[in-house]
Amino acid sequence: MAQTDTRRRKDDMTGAKPTLDTELSDFAPELRWREWMARVEAVIFASATPVANEDLARVVGQGVSVDLLIEDIQSELQLRPYELVAVAGGWMFRTRPQFADSIRSAADVSDQLLDLNDFEIAVLSAIAYHQPLTREGLKDIFGNEVSRDLISRLRQRDLITTGPRSPRAGAPYTYVTTAQFLVAFDLQSLRDLPDPEGLEDAGLR
């Protein structure tokens, strides 16, 4: 115990991260599993972005299945108004859809709403399906020029970002979707984009 306290004091003075006991060999098996569950839940709860399995594996024992820990956490949350979901290649907490109206009525979540008009949704969809895509490419799709202001609004919402320069003359910027785009539309990856006919079901309408 004295050795542990000394190490903690040294870590505090040097700014080094304390060594995390991931194996928990002093714990009884059931308590060990509960502690790993709590660690995984705490990490996801504290993160503003989805947390990948490989990151969660850093706080549990070697060879421990993060997926099984996640399953047990999800089971315990079945009666709660929020859930643990897989999105954008990781895990994050989300309030359940049936509570959306209650949240809007009682909480200030205006900065979390996408608030996109139909044409902005159409442009975002075009970029998602054809990325990397230039403004000229958007013009080819829609038959008229897409304004820089519209592109800027999508960027400000962190739904798109600049991609690689196009090999076309002048090397114009291309645009691609972001991880936040995946989060906003509950997608694990771009492979989960629905068929164009299914855009309404995905919320891209």
Backbone as ProteinMPNN parsed JSONL, in Angstrom:
{"seq_chain_A": "MAQTDTRRRKDDMTGAKPTLDTELSDFAPELRWREWMARVEAVIFASATPVANEDLARVVGQGVSVDLLIEDIQSELQLRPYELVAVAGGWMFRTRPQFADSIRSAADVSDQLLDLNDFEIAVLSAIAYHQPLTREGLKDIFGNEVSRDLISRLRQRDLITTGPRSPRAGAPYTYVTTAQFLVAFDLQSLRDLPDPEGLEDAGLR", "coords_chain_A": {"N_chain_A": [[0.834, -1.201, 0.0], [1.903, 1.279, 0.834], [3.87, 1.509, -1.07], [2.326, 1.829, -3.37], [1.068, 4.296, -2.808], [3.328, 5.958, -2.787], [4.106, 5.769, -5.479], [1.901, 6.974, -6.695], [2.153, 9.597, -5.711], [4.541, 10.356, -6.945], [3.738, 10.21, -9.607], [1.854, 12.263, -9.645], [3.531, 14.476, -9.284], [5.199, 14.417, -11.516], [3.462, 14.428, -13.599], [2.915, 12.185, -15.018], [0.906, 9.501, -16.303], [-0.906, 7.418, -14.063], [-0.24, 3.937, -13.54], [-2.53, 1.627, -14.724], [-4.289, -0.95, -13.212], [-5.221, -3.562, -14.93], [-5.736, -6.275, -14.888], [-6.74, -7.022, -12.4], [-6.284, -9.005, -10.433], [-6.611, -9.438, -7.73], [-9.27, -9.35, -7.261], [-12.428, -11.005, -6.756], [-13.825, -13.31, -9.169], [-16.475, -12.524, -10.131], [-16.723, -9.913, -9.165], [-14.582, -8.792, -10.462], [-15.396, -8.868, -13.14], [-17.598, -7.129, -12.955], [-16.281, -4.751, -12.333], [-14.784, -4.334, -14.663], [-16.921, -3.959, -16.462], [-17.95, -1.582, -15.392], [-15.814, 0.16, -15.846], [-15.661, 0.216, -18.658], [-18.176, 1.305, -19.233], [-17.91, 3.807, -17.984], [-15.831, 5.011, -19.475], [-17.005, 5.246, -22.03], [-19.185, 6.853, -21.389], [-17.905, 9.212, -20.642], [-16.782, 10.097, -22.977], [-16.917, 12.243, -25.798], [-17.149, 11.363, -28.331], [-17.687, 8.407, -30.395], [-16.399, 5.374, -28.977], [-13.92, 3.116, -29.735], [-13.574, -0.506, -29.86], [-10.892, -1.328, -29.504], [-9.815, 0.702, -27.993], [-11.323, 0.545, -25.651], [-10.435, -1.892, -24.78], [-8.113, -1.327, -23.456], [-8.632, -0.857, -20.807], [-9.415, -3.129, -19.566], [-8.881, -6.621, -18.669], [-6.28, -8.617, -20.213], [-7.175, -10.254, -23.178], [-9.847, -10.272, -22.505], [-13.233, -10.201, -23.499], [-14.453, -7.462, -25.016], [-16.839, -7.13, -26.359], [-18.584, -8.913, -25.048], [-18.708, -7.717, -22.537], [-19.928, -5.315, -23.282], [-22.406, -6.337, -24.137], [-23.486, -7.192, -21.681], [-23.699, -4.744, -20.346], [-25.543, -3.468, -22.019], [-27.742, -5.108, -21.59], [-28.365, -4.508, -18.935], [-29.267, -1.952, -19.258], [-31.747, -2.026, -20.387], [-34.216, -1.141, -19.374], [-33.815, 1.499, -19.079], [-33.919, 5.038, -20.029], [-32.035, 5.536, -21.942], [-29.583, 4.159, -24.2], [-26.915, 1.902, -25.188], [-25.137, 2.143, -28.058], [-23.861, 0.969, -31.225], [-21.932, 2.885, -33.338], [-20.42, 4.657, -36.013], [-18.056, 3.1, -35.989], [-17.563, 2.659, -33.303], [-18.615, 2.894, -29.821], [-21.362, 4.488, -28.202], [-23.433, 6.409, -25.915], [-26.928, 6.855, -26.262], [-29.987, 8.622, -26.041], [-33.167, 7.041, -25.947], [-35.242, 6.843, -28.881], [-38.004, 7.299, -28.396], [-38.129, 9.188, -26.44], [-37.55, 11.61, -27.481], [-39.288, 13.854, -27.948], [-39.876, 14.62, -25.33], [-37.371, 15.438, -24.426], [-36.811, 17.607, -26.13], [-38.786, 19.317, -25.26], [-38.105, 19.971, -22.643], [-35.363, 20.431, -22.368], [-32.416, 22.245, -23.398], [-31.492, 21.659, -26.394], [-30.913, 22.674, -28.801], [-28.537, 23.197, -30.172], [-27.767, 20.714, -30.937], [-29.387, 19.825, -32.88], [-29.84, 18.988, -36.299], [-31.171, 20.55, -38.227], [-31.51, 20.999, -41.059], [-32.325, 22.099, -44.357], [-34.326, 20.908, -47.175], [-32.803, 20.99, -49.553], [-30.176, 21.174, -48.599], [-30.0, 18.703, -47.325], [-30.175, 17.108, -49.597], [-27.796, 17.792, -50.95], [-25.914, 16.955, -49.047], [-26.474, 14.22, -49.103], [-25.697, 13.609, -51.729], [-22.933, 14.065, -51.584], [-22.28, 12.114, -49.705], [-22.793, 9.737, -51.115], [-21.211, 9.948, -53.395], [-18.639, 10.69, -52.797], [-15.028, 11.179, -52.967], [-16.145, 14.464, -53.7], [-16.38, 17.256, -55.863], [-17.356, 20.779, -56.01], [-18.002, 21.28, -58.602], [-18.695, 18.739, -59.41], [-21.006, 18.446, -57.87], [-22.562, 20.341, -59.164], [-22.904, 19.079, -61.611], [-24.59, 17.04, -60.809], [-26.892, 18.331, -59.765], [-27.545, 20.234, -61.635], [-27.26, 22.923, -61.318], [-25.247, 25.478, -59.757], [-23.842, 24.819, -56.564], [-23.849, 26.7, -53.696], [-21.087, 28.295, -52.022], [-21.689, 29.071, -49.466], [-23.609, 27.239, -48.615], [-22.088, 24.879, -48.583], [-20.325, 25.67, -46.589], [-22.048, 25.803, -44.37], [-22.662, 23.103, -43.99], [-20.137, 22.206, -43.348], [-19.667, 23.615, -40.984], [-21.394, 22.315, -39.287], [-20.015, 20.054, -38.979], [-20.469, 17.906, -40.66], [-19.432, 17.467, -43.157], [-16.159, 17.554, -44.658], [-13.058, 18.825, -46.067], [-11.7, 16.92, -48.714], [-9.299, 14.952, -50.589], [-7.409, 16.77, -53.064], [-8.818, 17.316, -56.268], [-7.914, 15.598, -59.299], [-8.467, 17.069, -61.502], [-8.213, 19.938, -63.743], [-6.733, 22.728, -62.194], [-6.925, 21.622, -59.734], [-9.207, 21.391, -57.816], [-10.818, 21.573, -54.558], [-12.111, 18.658, -52.966], [-15.003, 17.2, -51.356], [-15.873, 15.356, -48.462], [-17.697, 13.111, -46.306], [-17.912, 13.126, -42.679], [-16.877, 11.626, -39.496], [-18.748, 12.532, -37.697], [-20.973, 12.76, -39.318], [-21.641, 10.06, -39.647], [-22.331, 9.485, -36.998], [-24.519, 11.208, -36.662], [-26.444, 10.053, -38.272], [-26.701, 7.495, -37.378], [-24.943, 5.437, -38.376], [-22.653, 2.786, -38.866], [-20.579, 2.661, -40.692], [-19.719, 3.985, -43.966], [-20.49, 1.971, -45.608], [-22.893, 1.195, -44.65], [-24.753, 2.893, -45.647], [-28.009, 3.396, -46.911], [-29.821, 2.024, -49.786], [-30.369, 4.343, -52.454], [-33.159, 4.623, -52.723], [-33.936, 4.155, -50.173], [-33.481, 6.371, -48.633], [-35.3, 7.984, -47.269], [-36.115, 6.42, -45.108], [-33.75, 6.434, -43.704], [-33.592, 8.932, -42.738], [-32.548, 10.865, -44.348], [-33.935, 13.038, -45.928]], "CA_chain_A": [[0.0, 0.0, 0.0], [2.805, 2.43, 0.908], [4.544, 1.614, -2.364], [1.347, 2.378, -4.306], [0.904, 5.712, -2.504], [4.536, 6.647, -3.237], [4.051, 5.842, -6.931], [0.901, 7.968, -7.04], [2.692, 10.923, -5.447], [5.521, 10.639, -7.99], [2.999, 10.471, -10.833], [1.262, 13.593, -9.517], [4.57, 15.491, -9.425], [5.775, 14.379, -12.866], [2.415, 14.541, -14.605], [2.776, 10.91, -15.721], [-0.344, 8.79, -16.029], [-0.703, 6.273, -13.182], [-0.398, 2.627, -14.158], [-3.854, 1.074, -14.45], [-4.349, -2.393, -12.986], [-6.28, -4.077, -15.792], [-6.024, -7.685, -14.647], [-7.539, -7.101, -11.172], [-6.107, -10.367, -9.941], [-7.029, -9.521, -6.327], [-10.73, -9.337, -7.199], [-13.165, -12.236, -7.043], [-14.189, -13.293, -10.592], [-17.677, -11.745, -10.45], [-16.412, -8.509, -8.912], [-13.658, -8.38, -11.513], [-16.206, -8.617, -14.326], [-18.382, -5.927, -12.699], [-15.378, -3.607, -12.413], [-14.509, -4.116, -16.081], [-18.131, -3.366, -17.021], [-18.032, -0.19, -14.929], [-14.772, 0.934, -16.532], [-16.077, 0.392, -20.051], [-19.298, 2.24, -19.226], [-17.4, 5.136, -17.616], [-15.055, 5.552, -20.598], [-17.946, 5.636, -23.083], [-19.981, 7.967, -20.87], [-17.086, 10.427, -20.574], [-16.284, 10.471, -24.296], [-17.829, 13.004, -26.663], [-17.185, 10.682, -29.62], [-17.752, 6.955, -30.235], [-15.167, 4.755, -28.488], [-13.687, 1.845, -30.423], [-13.25, -1.666, -29.018], [-9.474, -1.395, -29.162], [-9.568, 1.66, -26.912], [-11.935, -0.006, -24.44], [-9.627, -3.035, -24.345], [-6.998, -0.853, -22.629], [-9.011, -0.727, -19.396], [-9.833, -4.443, -19.06], [-7.822, -7.623, -18.68], [-5.831, -9.13, -21.507], [-7.996, -11.328, -23.71], [-11.245, -10.127, -22.102], [-14.075, -9.816, -24.626], [-15.162, -6.194, -24.858], [-18.199, -7.318, -26.867], [-19.399, -9.531, -24.002], [-18.934, -6.68, -21.533], [-20.922, -4.416, -23.872], [-23.697, -7.021, -24.105], [-23.993, -7.171, -20.311], [-24.104, -3.371, -20.06], [-26.782, -3.226, -22.762], [-28.808, -5.841, -20.912], [-28.729, -3.779, -17.732], [-29.862, -0.67, -19.637], [-32.973, -2.256, -21.152], [-35.333, -0.373, -18.819], [-33.393, 2.883, -18.922], [-34.311, 5.859, -21.176], [-30.917, 5.66, -22.868], [-29.039, 2.866, -24.606], [-25.541, 1.871, -25.679], [-25.29, 1.768, -29.46], [-22.685, 0.943, -32.088], [-22.037, 3.909, -34.373], [-19.147, 5.209, -36.501], [-16.929, 2.26, -35.617], [-17.344, 2.633, -31.86], [-19.791, 2.81, -28.963], [-21.731, 5.711, -27.503], [-24.755, 6.404, -25.318], [-27.952, 7.626, -26.949], [-31.318, 8.517, -25.467], [-34.027, 6.262, -26.829], [-36.007, 7.738, -29.751], [-39.344, 7.645, -27.902], [-38.04, 10.293, -25.492], [-37.081, 12.809, -28.199], [-40.182, 14.986, -27.709], [-39.704, 15.044, -23.943], [-36.091, 16.143, -24.318], [-36.951, 18.904, -26.793], [-39.686, 20.167, -24.479], [-37.578, 20.341, -21.326], [-33.917, 20.675, -22.354], [-31.881, 23.058, -24.478], [-30.691, 20.803, -27.283], [-30.982, 23.3, -30.13], [-27.256, 23.11, -30.863], [-27.545, 19.339, -31.349], [-30.288, 19.518, -33.973], [-29.228, 19.226, -37.606], [-31.869, 21.723, -38.769], [-31.126, 21.152, -42.462], [-33.452, 22.148, -45.288], [-34.367, 19.791, -48.121], [-31.696, 21.029, -50.506], [-28.953, 20.835, -47.846], [-30.033, 17.245, -47.177], [-29.88, 16.528, -50.913], [-26.366, 17.981, -51.197], [-25.212, 16.059, -48.135], [-26.655, 12.863, -49.631], [-24.866, 13.475, -52.93], [-21.541, 13.926, -51.145], [-22.136, 10.822, -49.035], [-22.811, 8.638, -52.084], [-20.275, 10.118, -54.512], [-17.381, 11.261, -52.311], [-14.836, 12.629, -52.83], [-16.915, 15.16, -54.721], [-16.106, 18.689, -55.96], [-18.536, 21.605, -56.261], [-18.338, 21.062, -60.013], [-19.416, 17.466, -59.431], [-22.353, 18.724, -57.352], [-23.272, 21.05, -60.233], [-23.292, 18.068, -62.599], [-25.7, 16.257, -60.26], [-28.096, 19.134, -59.535], [-27.853, 21.081, -62.777], [-26.919, 24.317, -61.029], [-24.135, 25.596, -58.82], [-24.094, 24.754, -55.118], [-23.142, 27.854, -53.151], [-20.062, 28.102, -50.999], [-22.329, 29.245, -48.161], [-24.235, 25.962, -48.244], [-20.979, 23.993, -48.214], [-19.814, 26.157, -45.308], [-22.982, 25.408, -43.313], [-22.475, 21.672, -43.747], [-18.842, 22.072, -42.666], [-19.807, 24.124, -39.624], [-22.076, 21.281, -38.518], [-19.08, 18.93, -38.953], [-21.024, 16.794, -41.428], [-18.498, 17.234, -44.254], [-14.86, 18.225, -44.557], [-12.356, 18.772, -47.348], [-11.017, 15.683, -49.029], [-8.118, 15.149, -51.433], [-7.574, 17.627, -54.241], [-9.217, 16.612, -57.472], [-6.88, 15.618, -60.35], [-8.918, 17.911, -62.609], [-7.487, 21.212, -63.91], [-6.907, 23.635, -61.061], [-6.913, 20.829, -58.496], [-10.191, 21.913, -56.859], [-11.071, 20.783, -53.359], [-13.248, 17.742, -52.923], [-15.649, 17.146, -50.054], [-16.198, 14.019, -47.974], [-18.421, 13.126, -45.038], [-17.091, 12.982, -41.477], [-17.36, 10.687, -38.474], [-19.968, 13.108, -37.129], [-22.056, 12.392, -40.235], [-22.04, 8.709, -39.275], [-23.003, 9.569, -35.698], [-25.805, 11.891, -36.813], [-27.415, 9.202, -38.95], [-26.653, 6.141, -36.796], [-24.287, 4.518, -39.294], [-21.353, 2.284, -38.442], [-19.627, 3.082, -41.72], [-20.403, 4.361, -45.208], [-21.062, 0.754, -46.198], [-24.25, 1.049, -44.132], [-25.68, 3.791, -46.324], [-29.082, 2.641, -47.574], [-30.015, 2.273, -51.205], [-30.957, 5.681, -52.633], [-34.603, 4.577, -52.513], [-34.192, 4.058, -48.748], [-33.007, 7.572, -47.935], [-36.331, 8.508, -46.345], [-36.04, 5.624, -43.882], [-32.517, 6.765, -42.991], [-33.646, 10.311, -42.248], [-31.971, 11.764, -45.356], [-35.065, 13.423, -46.79]], "C_chain_A": [[0.872, 1.256, 0.0], [3.512, 2.634, -0.419], [3.607, 2.226, -3.408], [1.168, 3.87, -4.088], [2.098, 6.523, -2.986], [4.523, 6.82, -4.743], [3.056, 6.905, -7.378], [1.42, 9.381, -6.825], [3.706, 11.315, -6.512], [4.828, 10.97, -9.302], [2.384, 11.862, -10.8], [2.294, 14.684, -9.774], [5.109, 15.556, -10.849], [4.739, 14.575, -13.961], [2.218, 13.254, -15.389], [1.444, 10.262, -15.358], [-0.069, 7.61, -15.103], [-0.931, 4.968, -13.937], [-1.741, 2.041, -13.749], [-3.761, -0.432, -14.303], [-5.508, -2.944, -13.808], [-6.665, -5.518, -15.463], [-6.88, -7.907, -13.401], [-7.481, -8.484, -10.534], [-6.522, -10.537, -8.484], [-8.548, -9.553, -6.173], [-11.281, -10.753, -7.375], [-13.664, -12.161, -8.48], [-15.403, -12.427, -10.919], [-17.438, -10.256, -10.242], [-15.477, -7.957, -9.975], [-14.444, -8.011, -12.778], [-17.029, -7.322, -14.16], [-17.508, -4.667, -12.806], [-15.029, -3.304, -13.867], [-15.711, -3.48, -16.779], [-18.219, -1.885, -16.661], [-17.007, 0.684, -15.629], [-15.168, 1.234, -17.97], [-17.201, 1.426, -20.129], [-18.821, 3.66, -18.934], [-16.65, 5.79, -18.771], [-15.997, 6.053, -21.699], [-18.758, 6.849, -22.646], [-19.203, 9.281, -20.926], [-16.65, 10.928, -21.947], [-17.344, 11.202, -25.105], [-17.978, 12.356, -28.033], [-17.252, 9.172, -29.395], [-16.394, 6.366, -29.857], [-15.036, 3.363, -29.102], [-13.332, 0.732, -29.44], [-11.796, -1.69, -28.585], [-9.106, -0.405, -28.063], [-10.14, 1.154, -25.595], [-11.112, -1.164, -23.89], [-8.473, -2.61, -23.441], [-7.337, -0.804, -21.148], [-9.496, -2.041, -18.802], [-8.676, -5.43, -19.205], [-7.485, -8.115, -20.076], [-6.705, -10.302, -21.942], [-9.463, -11.261, -23.311], [-12.059, -9.617, -23.29], [-14.827, -8.526, -24.318], [-16.607, -6.343, -25.321], [-19.109, -7.948, -25.815], [-19.683, -8.543, -22.873], [-20.013, -5.707, -22.018], [-22.311, -5.047, -23.804], [-24.306, -6.987, -22.708], [-24.44, -5.767, -19.909], [-25.432, -3.069, -20.761], [-27.966, -3.915, -22.1], [-29.294, -5.083, -19.676], [-29.426, -2.456, -18.042], [-31.222, -0.815, -20.313], [-34.152, -1.421, -20.658], [-34.988, 1.093, -18.616], [-33.805, 3.702, -20.15], [-33.183, 6.106, -22.168], [-30.35, 4.276, -23.135], [-27.607, 3.026, -25.094], [-25.577, 1.327, -27.098], [-23.951, 1.793, -30.181], [-22.885, 1.952, -33.197], [-20.643, 4.408, -34.731], [-17.942, 4.42, -36.019], [-16.635, 2.198, -34.126], [-18.662, 2.546, -31.117], [-20.072, 4.156, -28.327], [-23.127, 5.557, -26.902], [-25.683, 7.306, -26.115], [-29.25, 7.511, -26.16], [-32.205, 7.779, -26.468], [-34.956, 7.191, -27.615], [-37.357, 8.171, -29.177], [-39.331, 8.798, -26.903], [-37.621, 11.608, -26.158], [-37.963, 14.021, -27.913], [-40.048, 15.516, -26.285], [-38.435, 15.862, -23.778], [-36.196, 17.532, -24.951], [-37.807, 19.867, -25.98], [-39.031, 20.718, -23.218], [-36.114, 20.722, -21.307], [-33.507, 21.512, -23.555], [-30.949, 22.202, -25.324], [-30.644, 21.386, -28.69], [-29.683, 23.171, -30.899], [-26.947, 21.703, -31.335], [-28.436, 18.941, -32.52], [-29.626, 19.848, -35.308], [-29.85, 20.434, -38.296], [-31.43, 22.005, -40.202], [-32.37, 21.238, -43.325], [-33.312, 21.035, -46.325], [-33.178, 19.798, -49.077], [-30.37, 20.708, -49.822], [-28.862, 19.326, -47.636], [-29.667, 16.575, -48.5], [-28.395, 16.637, -51.242], [-25.543, 17.048, -50.318], [-25.301, 14.615, -48.617], [-25.763, 12.621, -50.843], [-23.404, 13.291, -52.556], [-21.321, 12.559, -50.521], [-22.007, 9.687, -50.043], [-21.734, 8.74, -53.161], [-18.906, 10.642, -54.074], [-16.17, 10.466, -52.777], [-15.452, 13.37, -54.011], [-16.609, 16.656, -54.687], [-17.426, 19.458, -56.111], [-18.978, 21.463, -57.726], [-19.104, 19.757, -60.169], [-20.833, 17.62, -58.91], [-23.197, 19.438, -58.415], [-23.746, 20.068, -61.305], [-24.514, 17.277, -62.116], [-26.983, 17.067, -60.213], [-28.457, 20.065, -60.691], [-27.644, 22.561, -62.534], [-25.873, 24.338, -59.922], [-24.605, 25.523, -57.375], [-23.238, 25.823, -54.455], [-22.089, 27.464, -52.125], [-20.663, 28.238, -49.599], [-22.975, 27.949, -47.686], [-23.16, 24.966, -47.805], [-20.438, 24.38, -46.841], [-20.728, 25.74, -44.162], [-22.838, 23.927, -42.974], [-21.157, 21.416, -43.017], [-18.937, 22.53, -41.218], [-20.517, 23.127, -38.714], [-21.234, 20.013, -38.425], [-19.648, 17.688, -39.644], [-20.162, 16.465, -42.64], [-17.19, 17.951, -43.944], [-14.187, 18.143, -45.918], [-11.643, 17.437, -47.498], [-9.789, 15.947, -49.869], [-8.422, 16.086, -52.596], [-7.941, 16.774, -55.454], [-8.087, 16.654, -58.497], [-7.284, 16.475, -61.543], [-8.116, 19.21, -62.65], [-7.789, 22.158, -62.754], [-6.91, 22.944, -59.72], [-7.911, 21.343, -57.462], [-10.333, 20.983, -55.642], [-12.216, 19.805, -53.6], [-13.812, 17.763, -51.503], [-16.037, 15.705, -49.729], [-16.971, 14.156, -46.668], [-17.462, 12.826, -43.885], [-17.621, 11.874, -40.574], [-18.647, 11.205, -37.838], [-21.174, 12.842, -38.014], [-22.573, 10.999, -39.884], [-22.818, 8.709, -37.964], [-24.411, 10.141, -35.866], [-26.865, 10.988, -37.418], [-27.311, 7.736, -38.543], [-26.077, 5.108, -37.76], [-22.964, 4.065, -38.701], [-20.27, 2.73, -39.4], [-20.41, 3.466, -42.961], [-20.989, 3.147, -45.922], [-22.503, 0.553, -45.751], [-25.23, 2.047, -44.731], [-26.755, 2.982, -47.038], [-29.061, 2.865, -49.075], [-30.649, 3.647, -51.362], [-32.465, 5.723, -52.375], [-34.957, 4.53, -51.024], [-33.775, 5.269, -47.963], [-34.036, 8.083, -46.938], [-36.304, 7.743, -45.037], [-34.816, 5.971, -43.058], [-32.524, 8.183, -42.43], [-33.05, 11.313, -43.211], [-33.061, 12.15, -46.357], [-35.389, 14.885, -46.57]], "O_chain_A": [[0.608, 2.194, -0.753], [3.734, 3.765, -0.852], [4.031, 3.038, -4.23], [1.119, 4.638, -5.049], [1.94, 7.621, -3.521], [4.883, 7.883, -5.249], [3.319, 7.65, -8.321], [1.17, 10.268, -7.641], [3.739, 12.468, -6.943], [5.245, 11.874, -10.027], [2.389, 12.567, -11.809], [1.986, 15.698, -10.4], [5.44, 16.637, -11.337], [5.083, 14.854, -15.11], [1.431, 13.228, -16.336], [0.925, 10.446, -14.257], [0.892, 6.872, -15.319], [-1.733, 4.916, -14.869], [-2.053, 1.966, -12.56], [-3.215, -1.114, -15.171], [-6.665, -2.801, -13.411], [-7.792, -5.935, -15.729], [-7.655, -8.861, -13.342], [-8.503, -9.051, -10.148], [-6.76, -11.661, -8.041], [-9.054, -9.761, -5.071], [-10.68, -11.588, -8.052], [-13.909, -11.062, -8.979], [-15.368, -11.668, -11.888], [-17.889, -9.431, -11.037], [-15.571, -6.787, -10.345], [-14.191, -6.981, -13.403], [-17.145, -6.527, -15.093], [-17.957, -3.64, -13.315], [-14.982, -2.139, -14.26], [-15.548, -2.57, -17.591], [-18.522, -1.043, -17.507], [-17.3, 1.829, -15.971], [-15.029, 2.363, -18.441], [-17.181, 2.313, -20.983], [-19.279, 4.61, -19.568], [-16.811, 6.985, -19.021], [-15.811, 7.147, -22.234], [-18.992, 7.763, -23.436], [-19.769, 10.334, -21.22], [-16.196, 12.065, -22.071], [-18.517, 10.828, -25.099], [-18.84, 12.756, -28.815], [-16.908, 8.7, -28.311], [-15.361, 6.807, -30.36], [-15.944, 2.539, -28.993], [-12.854, 0.99, -28.336], [-11.489, -2.03, -27.442], [-8.183, -0.652, -27.288], [-9.52, 1.311, -24.543], [-11.089, -1.397, -22.682], [-7.91, -3.444, -22.731], [-6.437, -0.719, -20.312], [-9.944, -2.072, -17.656], [-7.637, -5.115, -19.784], [-8.3, -8.039, -20.996], [-6.946, -11.228, -21.167], [-10.251, -12.107, -23.734], [-11.627, -8.711, -24.003], [-15.72, -8.498, -23.471], [-17.508, -5.743, -24.734], [-20.274, -7.567, -25.697], [-20.781, -8.537, -22.315], [-20.9, -5.323, -21.256], [-23.282, -4.377, -23.455], [-25.51, -6.776, -22.563], [-25.442, -5.611, -19.213], [-26.336, -2.485, -20.163], [-29.067, -3.365, -22.056], [-30.494, -5.028, -19.407], [-30.104, -1.898, -17.179], [-31.791, 0.178, -20.767], [-35.004, -1.032, -21.457], [-35.777, 1.847, -18.046], [-34.021, 3.125, -21.216], [-33.376, 6.828, -23.147], [-30.607, 3.334, -22.385], [-27.148, 4.133, -25.375], [-25.994, 0.191, -27.323], [-23.035, 2.527, -29.809], [-23.88, 1.898, -33.919], [-19.788, 4.564, -33.859], [-16.915, 5.005, -35.676], [-15.568, 1.734, -33.725], [-19.691, 2.179, -31.684], [-19.151, 4.884, -27.955], [-23.904, 4.696, -27.316], [-25.288, 8.374, -26.583], [-29.584, 6.435, -25.665], [-32.014, 7.883, -27.68], [-35.408, 8.207, -27.088], [-37.809, 9.285, -29.439], [-40.384, 9.33, -26.552], [-37.367, 12.601, -25.475], [-37.445, 15.109, -27.66], [-40.099, 16.726, -26.063], [-38.428, 16.869, -23.069], [-35.728, 18.516, -24.379], [-37.588, 21.078, -26.002], [-39.367, 21.815, -22.774], [-35.65, 21.29, -20.318], [-34.164, 21.493, -24.595], [-29.769, 22.043, -25.009], [-30.369, 20.673, -29.656], [-29.693, 23.049, -32.123], [-25.972, 21.498, -32.059], [-28.275, 17.863, -33.091], [-28.937, 20.86, -35.435], [-29.139, 21.25, -38.882], [-31.025, 23.123, -40.522], [-33.357, 20.546, -43.073], [-32.314, 20.315, -46.351], [-32.61, 18.748, -49.378], [-29.524, 20.034, -50.411], [-27.786, 18.739, -47.753], [-28.932, 15.587, -48.517], [-27.799, 15.689, -51.753], [-24.591, 16.424, -50.786], [-24.322, 13.872, -48.55], [-25.149, 11.562, -50.971], [-22.711, 12.459, -53.14], [-20.303, 11.914, -50.77], [-21.204, 8.775, -49.85], [-21.378, 7.734, -53.776], [-18.093, 11.003, -54.924], [-16.244, 9.252, -52.964], [-15.305, 12.965, -55.165], [-16.579, 17.26, -53.615], [-18.481, 18.858, -56.315], [-20.167, 21.519, -58.039], [-20.045, 19.67, -60.959], [-21.761, 17.006, -59.436], [-24.392, 19.174, -58.551], [-24.846, 20.204, -61.84], [-25.367, 16.893, -62.916], [-28.047, 16.566, -60.575], [-29.555, 20.622, -60.72], [-27.83, 23.372, -63.441], [-25.649, 23.338, -59.241], [-25.634, 26.092, -57.012], [-22.021, 25.841, -54.639], [-22.196, 26.437, -51.455], [-20.2, 27.596, -48.656], [-22.901, 27.602, -46.508], [-23.304, 24.296, -46.783], [-20.129, 23.512, -46.025], [-20.245, 25.362, -43.094], [-22.887, 23.545, -41.804], [-21.068, 20.523, -42.175], [-18.357, 21.909, -40.326], [-20.27, 23.097, -37.509], [-21.677, 19.012, -37.861], [-19.343, 16.559, -39.258], [-20.151, 15.326, -43.105], [-17.129, 18.832, -43.086], [-14.685, 17.472, -46.821], [-11.068, 16.903, -46.55], [-9.277, 17.066, -49.866], [-9.562, 16.177, -53.051], [-7.439, 15.664, -55.633], [-7.365, 17.649, -58.564], [-6.519, 16.595, -62.5], [-7.417, 19.54, -61.692], [-8.946, 22.363, -62.385], [-6.9, 23.601, -58.679], [-7.517, 21.697, -56.35], [-10.017, 19.795, -55.696], [-13.158, 20.091, -54.34], [-13.183, 18.274, -50.576], [-16.467, 14.945, -50.597], [-16.906, 15.191, -46.004], [-16.351, 12.338, -44.092], [-18.659, 11.269, -40.841], [-19.529, 10.424, -37.483], [-22.29, 12.711, -37.511], [-23.782, 10.774, -39.827], [-23.833, 8.025, -37.831], [-25.372, 9.63, -35.29], [-28.05, 11.131, -37.119], [-27.769, 6.847, -39.261], [-26.65, 4.034, -37.942], [-22.238, 4.861, -38.105], [-19.18, 3.126, -38.985], [-21.628, 3.294, -43.008], [-21.888, 3.287, -46.752], [-23.255, -0.178, -46.395], [-26.407, 2.053, -44.37], [-26.448, 1.99, -47.699], [-28.385, 3.763, -49.578], [-31.397, 4.078, -50.484], [-32.991, 6.718, -51.877], [-36.09, 4.814, -50.634], [-33.715, 5.212, -46.734], [-33.67, 8.566, -45.867], [-36.45, 8.336, -43.968], [-34.833, 5.82, -41.837], [-31.592, 8.592, -41.738], [-33.045, 12.509, -42.92], [-33.097, 11.651, -47.482], [-36.307, 15.415, -47.196]]}, "name": "protein", "num_of_chains": 1, "seq": "MAQTDTRRRKDDMTGAKPTLDTELSDFAPELRWREWMARVEAVIFASATPVANEDLARVVGQGVSVDLLIEDIQSELQLRPYELVAVAGGWMFRTRPQFADSIRSAADVSDQLLDLNDFEIAVLSAIAYHQPLTREGLKDIFGNEVSRDLISRLRQRDLITTGPRSPRAGAPYTYVTTAQFLVAFDLQSLRDLPDPEGLEDAGLR"}
